[in-house]
Amino acid sequence: MKVIALYNIKGGVGKTAACVNLAYSCAKCGMKTLLWDLDSQGAASYYFNVKPEVKGGTKKLFKTKAIDELVKETDIEYLDLLPADFSYRHMDLFLDGEKKPKKRMSEFLSRFEDDYDVLFLDCPPSFSLVSENIFNSADVMLVPLIPTTLSLRTYEQILVYVGEHKKLSLQLMPFFSMVDRRKKLHQETTDDIQNSIKGVMRTSIPYLSIIENMGIRRAPVGLFAPNSQASLLFDQLWSEIVIRAKLNSR
Ligand SMILES: Nc1ncnc2c1ncn2[C@@H]1O[C@H](COP(=O)(O)OP(=O)(O)OP(=O)(O)O)[C@@H](O)[C@H]1O
Ligand SMILES: [Mg+2]
């Protein structure tokens, strides 16, 4: 099982949109896919029409061994969801009280190893003990970047953290998100940075209003607009990830 985190310290950069759509692309390839909505606001759960609730909250979640008590099916074949819960906002406090606070999540995730090929993490926008657990759990970290200088500085903070933690074995995969080619700054920054940021994905996700429609349709774009540019680009981004992460597509 590969763990793929959608992470950025910054909020509103397209983490959830990418997580939901890439999980859909992944499931479409026939890979057994689980998405854990780690954000207490529950946006990913909302998109899949699943109630953002875990009975007993964070504490019970980490103690539950039987994963079928936790996982919810979605309307999409091969795609399951571990929903958000409002108590996740205190997950830091919970982890801090555990024996190995920085590795507790990784231990919990090993429970899903036999049942899923890929586990996506839709992460909240912060840097915290939860984030440190994410860094320790992820095989791949996808980082959506809006092409502005300020937004790119947060990526440097991620690079510094990874540089300071040599034992981490995650592959960093930054990609441009919400790119507005009409905005001169976006265009210039994307062109400049495409070469200077190491390992930036070739596929960028433009700013497309159909992605905003996910909130009305409550589904990944590929489900209600399979031939749209957005759907095709998420599939293309997924193909790049498959190759880079050496995932075995079925
Ligand atoms: N490529 C895009 N084009 C147009 N709108 C987008 C795109 N990606 C995301 N959005 C919209 O922008 C808003 C923020 O996106 P999203 O929720 O995916 O960001 P996020 O990084 O997960 O935010 P948060 O940090 O709050 O969790 C949403 O309303 C979403 O519909
Ligand atoms: Mg989000």
Coordinates of C-alpha atoms and ligand atoms in Angstrom, one line a residue, residues 8-19 39 41 43 47 122-126 144 177-179 205-215 230 234, ligand 1:
N8 CA 0.6 22.3 2.0
I9 CA 1.1 24.5 5.0
K10 CA -1.0 27.0 3.1
G11 CA -4.8 26.9 3.0
G12 CA -7.0 27.1 -0.1
V13 CA -4.4 25.9 -2.6
G14 CA -6.4 23.0 -4.1
K15 CA -5.4 20.1 -1.8
T16 CA -8.9 18.7 -1.3
A17 CA -9.9 19.2 -5.0
A18 CA -6.7 17.3 -6.1
C19 CA -7.1 14.6 -3.4
D39 CA -9.5 17.9 7.9
Q41 CA -13.9 20.7 8.3
A43 CA -14.7 19.0 2.7
Y47 CA -17.8 15.8 -1.9
D122 CA -6.4 15.0 2.6
C123 CA -4.5 17.1 5.1
P124 CA -5.5 20.2 6.9
P125 CA -3.5 23.4 6.2
S126 CA -1.1 23.7 9.1
P144 CA -0.2 22.0 -4.7
S177 CA -2.5 24.3 -8.9
M178 CA -5.2 26.9 -9.7
V179 CA -3.0 28.4 -12.5
I205 CA -4.0 22.1 -12.9
P206 CA -5.4 25.4 -14.2
Y207 CA -8.0 27.5 -12.6
L208 CA -11.2 26.0 -14.0
S209 CA -14.7 26.8 -12.9
I210 CA -15.9 23.2 -13.4
I211 CA -13.7 22.3 -10.4
E212 CA -15.8 24.7 -8.3
N213 CA -18.9 22.8 -9.4
M214 CA -17.8 19.8 -7.4
G215 CA -19.4 21.5 -4.5
A230 CA -10.1 19.2 -15.6
F234 CA -6.2 15.0 -13.2
Ligands
LIG1 N1 -8.2 24.2 -10.1 C1 -9.2 24.9 -9.5 N2 -9.9 25.7 -10.3 C2 -10.9 26.4 -9.7 N3 -11.3 26.3 -8.4 C3 -10.6 25.5 -7.6 C4 -9.5 24.7 -8.1 N4 -9.0 24.0 -7.1 C5 -9.8 24.3 -6.1 N5 -10.7 25.2 -6.4 C6 -11.7 25.8 -5.5 O1 -11.0 26.6 -4.5 C7 -11.4 26.4 -3.2 C8 -10.3 25.8 -2.3 O2 -9.9 24.6 -2.9 P1 -9.6 23.3 -1.9 O3 -10.7 23.2 -0.9 O4 -9.3 22.2 -2.8 O5 -8.3 23.8 -1.2 P2 -7.6 23.3 0.1 O6 -6.1 23.5 -0.2 O7 -8.0 21.9 0.3 O8 -8.2 24.3 1.2 P3 -8.0 24.1 2.8 O9 -6.6 24.5 3.1 O10 -9.1 25.0 3.3 O11 -8.3 22.7 3.1 C9 -12.6 25.5 -3.3 O12 -13.8 26.2 -3.4 C10 -12.4 24.7 -4.6 O13 -13.7 24.4 -5.2

